[in-house]
Short mmCIF file of C-alpha atoms and ligand atoms in Angstrom, two decimals:
data_model
loop_
_atom_site.label_atom_id
_atom_site.label_comp_id
_atom_site.label_asym_id
_atom_site.label_seq_id
_atom_site.Cartn_x
_atom_site.Cartn_y
_atom_site.Cartn_z
CA GLN J 551 -5.33 -16.66 36.34
CA LYS J 552 -5.25 -14.42 39.36
CA ASP J 553 -1.47 -14.64 39.50
CA VAL J 554 -1.07 -14.07 35.81
CA ASN J 555 -3.23 -10.99 36.11
CA TYR J 556 -1.17 -9.86 39.02
CA VAL J 557 2.05 -10.25 37.09
CA ARG J 558 0.60 -8.39 34.15
CA ASP J 559 -0.71 -5.59 36.31
CA LEU J 560 2.60 -5.31 38.02
CA PHE J 561 4.35 -4.89 34.73
CA LEU J 562 1.81 -2.38 33.57
CA GLY J 563 2.44 -0.41 36.69
CA LYS J 564 -1.14 -0.68 37.87
CA ILE J 565 0.06 -1.69 41.29
CA GLN J 566 1.80 1.00 43.33
CA GLY J 567 1.27 3.60 40.66
CA LYS J 568 3.93 3.86 38.01
CA HIS J 569 6.74 2.46 40.03
CA THR J 570 7.49 -1.12 40.90
CA PRO J 571 9.18 -1.13 44.29
CA ILE J 572 11.46 -3.91 45.34
CA GLU J 573 8.82 -5.58 47.57
CA ASP J 574 6.68 -6.06 44.56
CA ILE J 575 9.52 -7.67 42.68
CA LYS J 576 9.73 -10.25 45.47
CA GLU J 577 6.00 -10.70 45.30
CA LEU J 578 6.36 -11.03 41.54
CA HIS J 579 8.81 -13.88 41.98
CA ASN J 580 6.41 -15.58 44.36
CA ALA J 581 3.54 -15.09 41.99
CA ILE J 582 5.49 -16.60 39.13
CA ARG J 583 6.45 -19.56 41.28
CA ARG J 584 2.86 -20.06 42.35
CA SER J 585 1.70 -19.91 38.77
CA GLY J 586 4.02 -22.79 37.97
CA ARG J 587 5.48 -20.95 35.01
CA ARG J 588 9.07 -20.29 34.26
CA MET J 589 10.00 -16.73 33.81
CA GLN J 590 13.25 -14.89 33.93
CA ILE J 591 13.50 -11.26 34.85
CA ILE J 592 16.11 -9.51 32.79
CA GLY J 593 17.45 -6.16 33.82
CA LYS J 594 16.04 -3.73 36.30
CA PRO J 595 12.39 -2.90 36.69
CA VAL J 596 11.52 0.07 34.55
CA GLU J 597 9.06 2.77 35.09
CA THR J 598 6.10 2.07 32.89
CA ASN J 599 3.43 4.47 32.06
CA GLU J 600 0.23 2.59 31.60
CA LYS J 601 -1.54 5.53 30.02
CA ILE J 602 0.94 5.59 27.14
CA GLU J 603 0.02 2.12 25.93
CA GLU J 604 -3.66 2.55 26.63
CA ASN J 605 -4.10 5.55 24.41
CA ASP J 606 -2.27 4.29 21.37
CA VAL J 607 -4.01 2.56 18.47
CA PHE J 608 -2.68 -0.31 16.40
CA PRO J 609 -3.69 -2.08 13.19
CA ARG J 610 -6.40 -4.68 13.70
CA PRO J 611 -5.43 -8.35 13.65
CA PRO J 612 -5.25 -9.68 10.07
CA PRO J 613 -8.65 -10.46 8.50
CA SER J 614 -9.77 -14.07 8.13
CA LYS J 615 -9.71 -15.53 4.64
CA SER J 616 -13.50 -15.36 4.31
CA GLU J 617 -13.43 -11.60 4.81
CA LEU J 618 -11.02 -11.04 1.93
CA GLN J 619 -12.21 -9.48 -1.29
CA PRO J 620 -10.07 -9.05 -4.40
CA ARG J 621 -8.33 -5.67 -4.69
CA PRO J 622 -6.02 -4.13 -7.30
CA PRO J 623 -2.37 -5.10 -6.87
CA ILE J 624 0.08 -2.34 -5.96
CA ILE J 625 3.08 -2.15 -8.22
CA THR J 626 6.48 -0.50 -7.83
CA VAL J 627 8.65 0.14 -10.88
CA MET J 628 12.38 -0.31 -10.30
CA GLY J 629 15.53 -0.63 -12.36
CA HIS J 630 18.83 0.97 -13.30
CA VAL J 631 18.97 4.68 -13.95
CA ASP J 632 18.02 5.67 -17.49
CA HIS J 633 16.49 2.29 -18.27
CA GLY J 634 13.08 3.91 -18.67
CA LYS J 635 11.21 3.79 -15.36
CA THR J 636 9.94 7.34 -15.55
CA THR J 637 8.98 6.99 -19.19
CA LEU J 638 7.07 3.79 -18.43
CA LEU J 639 5.16 5.39 -15.57
CA ASP J 640 4.39 8.44 -17.71
CA SER J 641 3.10 6.30 -20.56
CA LEU J 642 0.94 4.22 -18.25
CA ARG J 643 -0.33 7.24 -16.35
CA ASN J 644 -1.28 9.18 -19.44
CA SER J 645 -2.70 6.44 -21.60
CA ARG J 646 -4.48 4.12 -19.27
CA VAL J 647 -5.64 6.05 -16.27
CA VAL J 648 -8.97 4.96 -14.81
CA ASP J 649 -11.93 7.03 -16.03
CA GLN J 650 -9.94 8.67 -18.74
CA GLU J 651 -13.15 9.88 -20.36
CA PHE J 652 -13.13 12.65 -17.78
CA GLY J 653 -10.06 13.99 -19.51
CA GLY J 654 -7.77 16.35 -17.68
CA ILE J 655 -4.08 16.21 -17.08
CA THR J 656 -2.85 13.57 -14.72
CA GLN J 657 -0.65 14.77 -11.93
CA HIS J 658 2.19 13.28 -10.06
CA VAL J 659 0.51 12.52 -6.76
CA GLY J 660 2.47 9.45 -5.79
CA ALA J 661 0.20 6.73 -7.14
CA PHE J 662 -2.33 6.13 -9.89
CA SER J 663 -4.63 3.34 -11.01
CA VAL J 664 -5.18 1.98 -14.49
CA LYS J 665 -8.16 0.02 -15.74
CA LEU J 666 -7.61 -2.79 -18.22
CA ASP J 667 -9.96 -3.90 -20.98
CA SER J 668 -10.66 -7.01 -18.94
CA GLY J 669 -12.00 -4.77 -16.18
CA ALA J 670 -9.13 -5.54 -13.84
CA GLU J 671 -7.42 -2.60 -12.17
CA ILE J 672 -3.83 -2.02 -11.15
CA THR J 673 -2.32 0.64 -8.91
CA PHE J 674 1.17 1.94 -9.63
CA LEU J 675 3.30 3.75 -7.11
CA ASP J 676 4.51 6.78 -9.00
CA THR J 677 7.91 7.24 -7.40
CA PRO J 678 10.36 5.26 -9.47
CA GLY J 679 13.59 4.02 -8.06
CA HIS J 680 14.77 1.83 -5.30
CA ALA J 681 15.72 4.67 -2.97
CA ALA J 682 12.06 5.48 -2.46
CA PHE J 683 11.26 1.81 -2.00
CA SER J 684 13.92 1.41 0.66
CA ALA J 685 12.83 4.58 2.44
CA MET J 686 9.39 3.01 2.73
CA ARG J 687 10.77 -0.32 3.79
CA ALA J 688 12.86 1.40 6.44
CA ARG J 689 9.58 2.44 8.00
CA GLY J 690 8.28 -1.07 7.80
CA ALA J 691 5.79 -0.34 5.06
CA ASN J 692 5.51 -3.31 2.75
CA VAL J 693 3.13 -1.71 0.33
CA THR J 694 4.27 -3.36 -2.86
CA ASP J 695 2.69 -6.58 -4.15
CA ILE J 696 4.75 -6.92 -7.33
CA ILE J 697 7.92 -5.21 -8.56
CA VAL J 698 8.28 -4.41 -12.23
CA LEU J 699 12.00 -4.64 -12.94
CA VAL J 700 12.82 -2.48 -15.94
CA VAL J 701 15.89 -3.62 -17.89
CA ALA J 702 16.93 -1.72 -21.01
CA ALA J 703 17.48 -4.15 -23.88
CA ASP J 704 20.43 -2.12 -25.17
CA ASP J 705 22.18 -2.03 -21.82
CA GLY J 706 21.28 -5.25 -20.04
CA VAL J 707 21.70 -5.85 -16.33
CA MET J 708 23.58 -3.03 -14.62
CA GLU J 709 24.70 -2.27 -11.07
CA GLN J 710 21.37 -0.95 -9.86
CA THR J 711 19.47 -3.74 -11.58
CA VAL J 712 21.32 -6.16 -9.32
CA GLU J 713 20.57 -3.98 -6.30
CA CYS J 714 16.88 -4.07 -7.17
CA ILE J 715 16.90 -7.86 -7.58
CA ASN J 716 18.49 -8.23 -4.15
CA MET J 717 16.08 -5.80 -2.63
CA ALA J 718 13.05 -7.58 -4.09
CA LYS J 719 14.36 -10.91 -2.88
CA SER J 720 15.02 -9.74 0.64
CA ALA J 721 11.58 -8.11 0.78
CA ARG J 722 10.08 -11.30 -0.71
CA VAL J 723 8.23 -9.35 -3.35
CA PRO J 724 7.70 -11.18 -6.68
CA ILE J 725 9.33 -9.68 -9.76
CA LEU J 726 7.98 -9.22 -13.25
CA VAL J 727 10.60 -8.21 -15.79
CA ALA J 728 9.98 -5.52 -18.40
CA ILE J 729 12.67 -5.63 -21.06
CA ASN J 730 12.47 -2.06 -22.30
CA LYS J 731 13.67 -0.10 -25.34
CA ILE J 732 13.02 -2.96 -27.77
CA ASP J 733 12.63 -0.26 -30.43
CA SER J 734 16.25 0.74 -30.04
CA PRO J 735 18.55 -0.37 -32.87
CA LYS J 736 21.00 -1.61 -30.24
CA ALA J 737 18.39 -3.74 -28.45
CA ASN J 738 19.57 -7.23 -27.60
CA ILE J 739 16.78 -8.95 -25.71
CA GLU J 740 18.51 -12.32 -25.50
CA ASN J 741 21.59 -10.79 -24.00
CA ALA J 742 19.51 -8.96 -21.38
CA GLU J 743 17.71 -12.18 -20.45
CA GLN J 744 20.96 -14.12 -20.22
CA MET J 745 22.39 -11.46 -17.94
CA LEU J 746 19.29 -11.72 -15.76
CA LEU J 747 19.81 -15.47 -15.55
CA GLN J 748 23.36 -14.91 -14.34
CA ASN J 749 21.87 -12.76 -11.61
CA GLY J 750 19.34 -15.28 -10.40
CA ILE J 751 16.32 -14.20 -12.43
CA GLN J 752 15.22 -16.99 -14.78
CA VAL J 753 12.63 -15.79 -17.24
CA GLU J 754 10.00 -18.15 -18.69
CA ARG J 755 11.66 -18.34 -22.10
CA LEU J 756 14.77 -19.73 -20.42
CA GLY J 757 12.80 -22.29 -18.44
CA GLY J 758 12.18 -20.19 -15.33
CA ASP J 759 9.00 -18.87 -13.77
CA VAL J 760 9.59 -15.12 -14.01
CA GLN J 761 7.45 -13.44 -16.64
CA ALA J 762 9.33 -11.12 -18.98
CA ILE J 763 7.47 -8.73 -21.26
CA HIS J 764 9.28 -6.99 -24.08
CA ILE J 765 8.20 -3.37 -24.25
CA SER J 766 8.99 0.06 -25.47
CA ALA J 767 7.94 2.55 -22.84
CA LEU J 768 8.64 5.40 -25.24
CA LYS J 769 6.76 4.03 -28.27
CA LYS J 770 4.08 2.45 -26.04
CA ILE J 771 4.65 -1.03 -27.46
CA ASN J 772 3.26 -4.05 -25.54
CA LEU J 773 2.16 -1.97 -22.54
CA ASP J 774 -1.20 -3.78 -22.58
CA GLN J 775 0.64 -7.06 -22.45
CA LEU J 776 2.58 -5.80 -19.44
CA THR J 777 -0.52 -4.71 -17.54
CA GLU J 778 -2.40 -7.94 -18.39
CA ALA J 779 0.58 -9.95 -17.14
CA LEU J 780 0.48 -7.95 -13.90
CA ALA J 781 -3.25 -8.56 -13.49
CA LEU J 782 -2.72 -12.27 -14.09
CA GLN J 783 0.07 -12.47 -11.56
CA ALA J 784 -2.08 -10.60 -9.05
CA GLU J 785 -4.82 -13.19 -9.55
CA LEU J 786 -2.37 -16.03 -8.99
CA LEU J 787 -1.14 -14.35 -5.81
CA GLU J 788 -4.78 -14.13 -4.62
CA ILE J 789 -4.30 -10.56 -3.49
CA GLY J 790 -7.19 -9.57 -1.30
CA SER J 791 -8.25 -7.24 1.46
CA ASP J 792 -11.10 -6.50 3.82
CA PRO J 793 -12.97 -3.34 2.76
CA THR J 794 -14.93 -3.03 6.01
CA GLY J 795 -14.13 -1.53 9.38
CA PHE J 796 -11.60 1.09 10.34
CA VAL J 797 -9.26 2.26 7.60
CA GLU J 798 -5.62 1.26 7.42
CA ALA J 799 -3.46 2.93 4.78
CA VAL J 800 0.10 3.90 3.99
CA VAL J 801 1.45 7.32 3.03
CA VAL J 802 3.18 7.17 -0.35
CA ASP J 803 3.74 10.84 -0.95
CA SER J 804 3.17 14.21 0.64
CA ARG J 805 3.68 17.73 -0.55
CA ILE J 806 2.61 21.32 -0.13
CA ASP J 807 0.53 22.86 -2.88
CA PRO J 808 0.56 26.66 -3.02
CA HIS J 809 -3.23 26.73 -3.47
CA ARG J 810 -4.48 23.64 -1.75
CA GLY J 811 -2.14 23.43 1.21
CA ARG J 812 -0.96 20.16 2.66
CA LEU J 813 -1.60 17.15 0.49
CA CYS J 814 -0.79 13.58 1.13
CA THR J 815 -1.37 10.56 -1.03
CA VAL J 816 -2.19 7.31 0.69
CA VAL J 817 -2.78 3.81 -0.55
CA VAL J 818 -5.66 2.19 1.30
CA GLN J 819 -4.86 -1.28 2.58
CA ARG J 820 -7.97 -2.05 4.56
CA GLY J 821 -11.39 -0.53 5.20
CA THR J 822 -12.97 2.10 3.01
CA LEU J 823 -11.81 5.69 3.24
CA ARG J 824 -14.54 8.34 3.28
CA LYS J 825 -14.89 12.06 3.69
CA GLY J 826 -14.93 13.14 7.33
CA ASN J 827 -12.84 10.20 8.52
CA ILE J 828 -10.36 11.07 11.25
CA LEU J 829 -6.91 9.71 10.49
CA ILE J 830 -3.62 9.66 12.26
CA ALA J 831 -0.17 9.00 10.80
CA ASP J 832 2.62 8.92 13.32
CA THR J 833 1.87 12.06 15.35
CA VAL J 834 -0.08 13.91 12.67
CA MET J 835 -3.84 13.95 12.24
CA ALA J 836 -6.22 14.67 9.43
CA LYS J 837 -9.93 15.16 9.10
CA VAL J 838 -10.51 14.09 5.51
CA ARG J 839 -11.92 17.12 3.73
CA LEU J 840 -11.42 16.12 0.11
CA MET J 841 -10.11 13.10 -1.76
CA ARG J 842 -8.94 13.06 -5.35
CA ASP J 843 -7.38 10.59 -7.73
CA ALA J 844 -4.35 11.26 -9.95
CA GLN J 845 -6.58 13.02 -12.46
CA GLY J 846 -7.93 15.40 -9.91
CA GLN J 847 -11.35 13.73 -9.85
CA LEU J 848 -13.14 14.06 -6.53
CA LEU J 849 -13.74 10.73 -4.87
CA THR J 850 -16.45 9.83 -2.37
CA GLU J 851 -14.83 6.64 -1.19
CA VAL J 852 -11.54 4.84 -1.61
CA LYS J 853 -11.42 1.06 -1.33
CA PRO J 854 -8.38 -1.11 -0.58
CA GLY J 855 -5.75 -1.19 -3.33
CA TYR J 856 -6.57 2.33 -4.52
CA ALA J 857 -4.76 5.57 -3.86
CA ALA J 858 -6.14 9.00 -3.06
CA GLU J 859 -4.72 12.40 -2.45
CA ILE J 860 -6.16 13.68 0.79
CA GLU J 861 -6.72 17.23 1.94
CA GLY J 862 -7.21 17.99 5.59
CA TRP J 863 -3.88 17.29 7.25
CA ARG J 864 -2.82 19.45 10.17
CA GLU J 865 0.82 18.73 9.33
CA LEU J 866 2.50 16.65 6.66
CA PRO J 867 3.13 12.99 7.42
CA SER J 868 6.13 11.25 5.84
CA ALA J 869 6.20 8.60 3.14
CA GLY J 870 5.93 5.08 4.46
CA GLU J 871 4.00 6.15 7.56
CA LEU J 872 1.10 3.94 8.58
CA VAL J 873 -2.27 5.71 8.55
CA LEU J 874 -4.96 4.55 10.94
CA GLN J 875 -8.53 5.70 11.31
CA VAL J 876 -9.68 6.61 14.80
CA GLU J 877 -13.12 7.29 16.25
CA SER J 878 -12.92 10.97 16.93
CA GLU J 879 -10.70 14.02 17.02
CA LYS J 880 -10.58 13.56 20.77
CA GLN J 881 -9.16 10.07 20.38
CA ALA J 882 -6.73 11.29 17.73
CA LYS J 883 -5.38 13.91 20.12
CA ALA J 884 -4.98 11.37 22.89
CA VAL J 885 -3.14 8.99 20.57
CA ILE J 886 -0.81 11.73 19.36
CA LYS J 887 -0.04 12.81 22.89
CA CYS J 888 0.72 9.25 23.83
CA ARG J 889 2.94 8.71 20.80
CA GLU J 890 4.84 11.91 21.46
CA GLY J 891 5.42 10.73 25.01
CA LYS J 892 6.69 7.39 23.74
CA LYS J 893 9.04 9.08 21.32
CA GLU J 894 10.47 11.24 24.04
CA LEU J 895 11.10 8.13 26.13
CA GLU J 896 12.74 6.37 23.18
CA MET J 897 14.99 9.34 22.60
CA GLN J 898 16.00 9.43 26.24
CA GLU J 899 16.74 5.71 26.12
CA ALA J 900 18.83 6.03 22.99
CA GLU J 901 20.70 8.94 24.46
CA LYS J 902 21.44 6.97 27.60
CA PHE J 903 22.59 4.10 25.44
CA ALA J 904 24.86 6.37 23.50
CA ILE J 905 26.49 7.52 26.71
CA ASP J 906 26.84 3.94 27.94
CA ALA J 907 28.31 2.77 24.64
CA LYS J 908 31.70 1.25 25.21
CA THR J 909 33.85 2.94 22.67
CA GLN J 910 33.89 6.40 21.28
CA HIS J 911 33.27 4.96 17.87
CA HIS J 912 30.06 3.33 19.04
CA GLN J 913 29.00 6.51 20.74
CA MET J 914 29.47 8.37 17.53
CA LEU J 915 27.47 5.85 15.57
CA TYR J 916 24.58 6.07 17.98
CA LYS J 917 24.66 9.82 18.04
CA GLU J 918 24.63 9.93 14.29
CA LYS J 919 21.71 7.55 14.18
CA LEU J 920 19.88 9.61 16.71
CA GLU J 921 20.54 12.75 14.78
CA LEU J 922 19.28 11.16 11.59
CA LYS J 923 16.21 9.92 13.39
CA ARG J 924 15.59 13.44 14.62
CA ARG J 925 16.12 14.87 11.19
CA ILE J 926 13.97 12.59 9.18
CA GLY J 927 11.84 11.04 11.88
CA ARG J 928 9.60 13.99 12.32
CA PHE J 929 9.58 16.43 9.47
CA LYS J 930 8.05 19.79 10.07
CA LEU J 931 7.74 20.38 6.43
CA ARG J 932 7.26 23.92 5.93
CA ASN J 933 10.39 25.08 4.20
CA GLN J 934 13.12 24.59 6.70
CA GLY J 935 14.47 28.01 7.44
CA PRO J 936 18.18 28.73 7.32
CA ARG J 937 20.18 28.20 10.45
CA ALA J 938 23.49 29.49 11.60
CA PRO J 939 26.16 26.81 11.59
CA GLU J 940 26.81 27.34 15.26
CA SER J 941 26.70 23.66 15.94
CA MET J 942 29.69 22.94 13.73
CA PRO J 943 32.86 21.98 15.54
CA GLU J 944 35.69 24.42 15.13
CA ASP J 945 38.35 22.59 13.25
CA ASP J 946 39.67 22.91 9.77
CA MET J 947 38.15 19.75 8.40
CA PRO J 948 36.95 20.50 4.86
CA THR J 949 33.17 20.81 4.93
CA LEU J 950 30.61 20.74 2.16
CA HIS J 951 27.64 22.89 3.17
CA LEU J 952 24.56 21.92 1.27
CA ILE J 953 20.92 22.77 0.94
CA LEU J 954 18.46 20.24 -0.41
CA LYS J 955 15.19 21.09 -2.09
CA SER J 956 12.95 18.36 -3.36
CA ASP J 957 9.51 18.01 -4.91
CA VAL J 958 7.98 15.66 -2.38
CA VAL J 959 8.74 14.32 1.09
CA GLY J 960 9.31 10.80 -0.22
CA THR J 961 12.20 11.74 -2.47
CA LEU J 962 13.64 14.13 0.09
CA GLU J 963 13.73 11.32 2.61
CA ALA J 964 15.20 8.94 0.09
CA ILE J 965 18.00 11.42 -0.62
CA LEU J 966 18.66 12.07 3.07
CA GLU J 967 18.69 8.33 3.72
CA THR J 968 21.14 7.70 0.94
CA LEU J 969 23.40 10.54 2.07
CA SER J 970 23.35 9.24 5.62
CA THR J 971 25.03 6.03 4.47
CA TYR J 972 28.10 7.88 3.21
CA ASN J 973 30.87 8.27 5.67
CA TYR J 974 33.91 10.33 4.85
CA PRO J 975 36.73 10.33 7.37
CA GLU J 976 38.49 13.33 5.87
CA CYS J 977 35.69 15.72 5.18
CA ARG J 978 32.28 16.56 6.49
CA MET J 979 28.87 16.95 4.98
CA ASP J 980 26.79 19.69 6.56
CA ILE J 981 23.17 19.70 5.52
CA VAL J 982 22.39 23.31 6.31
CA SER J 983 18.73 22.99 5.48
CA TYR J 984 16.33 20.94 3.45
CA GLY J 985 12.78 21.32 2.35
CA VAL J 986 10.02 20.62 -0.10
CA GLY J 987 9.16 23.04 -2.88
CA ALA J 988 10.85 25.45 -5.25
CA VAL J 989 14.03 27.30 -4.33
CA ILE J 990 12.97 30.37 -2.38
CA GLU J 991 14.60 33.55 -1.20
CA ASN J 992 15.15 32.01 2.20
CA ASP J 993 17.40 29.32 0.82
CA ASN J 994 19.56 31.89 -0.83
CA ILE J 995 19.86 34.28 2.07
CA LEU J 996 22.26 31.83 3.60
CA ASN J 997 24.82 32.63 1.07
CA THR J 998 24.89 36.36 1.49
CA ASN J 999 27.76 35.85 3.86
CA ARG J 1000 25.48 36.27 6.81
CA PHE J 1001 26.80 33.07 8.29
CA HIS J 1002 30.13 33.19 6.49
CA ILE J 1003 29.55 29.93 4.77
CA SER J 1004 28.78 29.20 1.23
CA ALA J 1005 26.41 26.36 0.59
CA ILE J 1006 25.57 24.64 -2.65
CA ILE J 1007 21.88 24.23 -3.38
CA TYR J 1008 20.93 20.84 -4.79
CA THR J 1009 17.44 20.48 -6.15
CA PHE J 1010 15.44 17.46 -7.11
CA ASN J 1011 12.54 17.94 -9.50
CA VAL J 1012 11.90 21.51 -8.40
CA SER J 1013 12.38 24.81 -10.10
CA CYS J 1014 14.09 28.03 -9.19
CA PRO J 1015 12.46 31.32 -10.18
CA PRO J 1016 14.61 33.13 -12.81
CA ILE J 1017 15.06 36.12 -10.55
CA LEU J 1018 16.59 33.95 -7.85
CA GLN J 1019 18.68 32.16 -10.42
CA GLN J 1020 20.13 35.50 -11.48
CA LYS J 1021 20.71 36.53 -7.90
CA ALA J 1022 22.43 33.27 -7.19
CA GLU J 1023 24.68 33.69 -10.18
CA ALA J 1024 25.54 37.22 -9.09
CA GLN J 1025 26.59 35.89 -5.70
CA SER J 1026 28.38 32.88 -7.17
CA VAL J 1027 25.95 30.58 -5.42
CA GLN J 1028 25.75 27.26 -7.16
CA ILE J 1029 22.36 25.69 -7.75
CA LYS J 1030 22.52 22.18 -9.14
CA HIS J 1031 19.33 20.78 -10.61
CA HIS J 1032 18.62 17.08 -10.94
CA ASN J 1033 15.76 14.77 -11.64
CA VAL J 1034 17.38 11.45 -10.86
CA ILE J 1035 18.16 10.69 -7.21
CA TYR J 1036 21.17 8.59 -8.16
CA LYS J 1037 22.68 11.42 -10.17
CA LEU J 1038 22.05 13.99 -7.48
CA VAL J 1039 23.77 11.83 -4.88
CA ASP J 1040 26.61 11.25 -7.33
CA THR J 1041 27.10 14.98 -7.80
CA ILE J 1042 27.24 15.47 -4.05
CA LYS J 1043 29.81 12.68 -3.81
CA GLN J 1044 31.91 14.34 -6.50
CA ASP J 1045 31.65 17.69 -4.71
CA MET J 1046 32.75 16.03 -1.48
CA ASN J 1047 35.76 14.59 -3.26
CA SER J 1048 36.62 17.92 -4.78
CA ILE J 1049 37.05 19.61 -1.40
CA LEU J 1050 39.44 16.97 -0.12
CA PRO J 1051 43.02 18.16 0.24
CA PRO J 1052 45.22 16.79 -2.55
CA LYS J 1053 46.89 13.46 -1.67
CA GLN J 1054 50.58 13.86 -0.85
P1 GDP O 2156 14.76 6.26 -15.65
O1 GDP O 2156 16.02 6.89 -15.16
O2 GDP O 2156 14.81 4.77 -15.49
O3 GDP O 2156 13.51 6.84 -15.08
O4 GDP O 2156 14.75 6.47 -17.24
P2 GDP O 2156 13.93 7.50 -18.12
O5 GDP O 2156 12.50 7.11 -18.21
O6 GDP O 2156 14.25 8.87 -17.67
O7 GDP O 2156 14.56 7.22 -19.55
C1 GDP O 2156 15.91 7.45 -19.83
C2 GDP O 2156 16.07 7.71 -21.31
O8 GDP O 2156 15.71 6.55 -22.06
C3 GDP O 2156 15.19 8.85 -21.81
O9 GDP O 2156 15.93 9.60 -22.74
C4 GDP O 2156 14.04 8.13 -22.49
O10 GDP O 2156 13.48 8.86 -23.54
C5 GDP O 2156 14.72 6.88 -23.02
N1 GDP O 2156 13.76 5.77 -23.14
C6 GDP O 2156 12.91 5.33 -22.20
N2 GDP O 2156 12.17 4.31 -22.68
C7 GDP O 2156 12.58 4.10 -23.96
C8 GDP O 2156 12.19 3.18 -24.97
O11 GDP O 2156 11.30 2.34 -24.83
N3 GDP O 2156 12.86 3.26 -26.15
C9 GDP O 2156 13.85 4.16 -26.37
N4 GDP O 2156 14.43 4.15 -27.55
N5 GDP O 2156 14.23 5.05 -25.43
C10 GDP O 2156 13.60 5.02 -24.24
#
């Protein structure tokens, strides 16, 4: 034991301060030999900073089965564009929201819960589409218990339906199919189910074990059947969580409200969230001041499986970020400092790696990755101010300058992520700035020839004040509005193609 401790301490840098001099490496070898264990030392000794690890906090080990209590399942709605995801979420949100006797308009806060007649409750993530799901997954957040795959009965399985099936399978999340638009005269349910079969989804009617509910999201037909089926599946999956101890949650949405400041919706995964709790997400902290549900009702506590919009963040955390409760503000500050230190080290490492990379191509890939990490890794989400394009190389490669404005951080990230996967050898995409919220004067200033570039403004689910719209038109600045991520990305792709020189 003494030797094992010695080895551990050596690695932690407890001996001889931070550094592990060569004598200690010899001693380390001896210690390993004495301990009778086999161990191989790979690479050079690295400088470790014990304090960094000590001050960080991590999720607790998983709870034992006896500590688990049932919680509402968390559902993500996915499917091909225009198959009715948004309509379904709207119908569910407006007709079946928990405590609807309180009235009031439900808001898009990233998640909402519905209560069934049976008393069971279900939480829906309110960001449809697989881009948002993959943005979360990219951060390692497996929030979803069940995926509702929406397939329009008049259209059947389409390209993105297949993408969603693959995504669900690789994430090992069970699927429940909602065949939508059964009210449409062109609906062909059998065809849709056959197409699903060809793509590896065998519904119960065709002898498989995937439940398929036939609905009309628009006419609100069979929505109860859908939610009951979800509750049943949740029961079969024995979804449970431990409502005691320190809180663990995941950010599903964050935004800036002109009146209420920074807001962030989290889904609680463990523990019970209460007012006054100190939380950290990545390197951002909050002291929970207020919590509300999707209907704006104030909450006093939030149990696992439920979502709440939280006020009290010092900065905005990003979607998919893990939220952990800590003991005090003092601890939160220490953890943040430690995490910032770690990040800096990681960046340095990656930079070194980029320089060491064998080929130029590899170097480029790493640099791009690094840049993306910088861009979306740590949002400072006030509106990103305009910047001069001084960092652009001076060549005559056609360049599309663009500005992105989105309603919430989650979708903004999803768009940035999707864009980052496109690689054009003959032209360049220059994201001049991006931000959350309506189009503002600042976004437009860019185009007054101050920087001699002309950017196109692409918006997702946000508005542009009429006065700015007029100004933009007067200056021939294009503002392209969208409310489907897929379509927005498509427009950008088309615009990229349009600036390519004509093929000889
Ligand atoms: P999303 O892209 O998957 O979010 O699809 P939307 O919810 O935006 O719906 C696309 C179009 O299909 C809209 O015009 C909806 O009104 C329509 N739609 C959605 N659900 C139904 C339905 O159950 N029946 C019919 N007839 N139309 C629907």
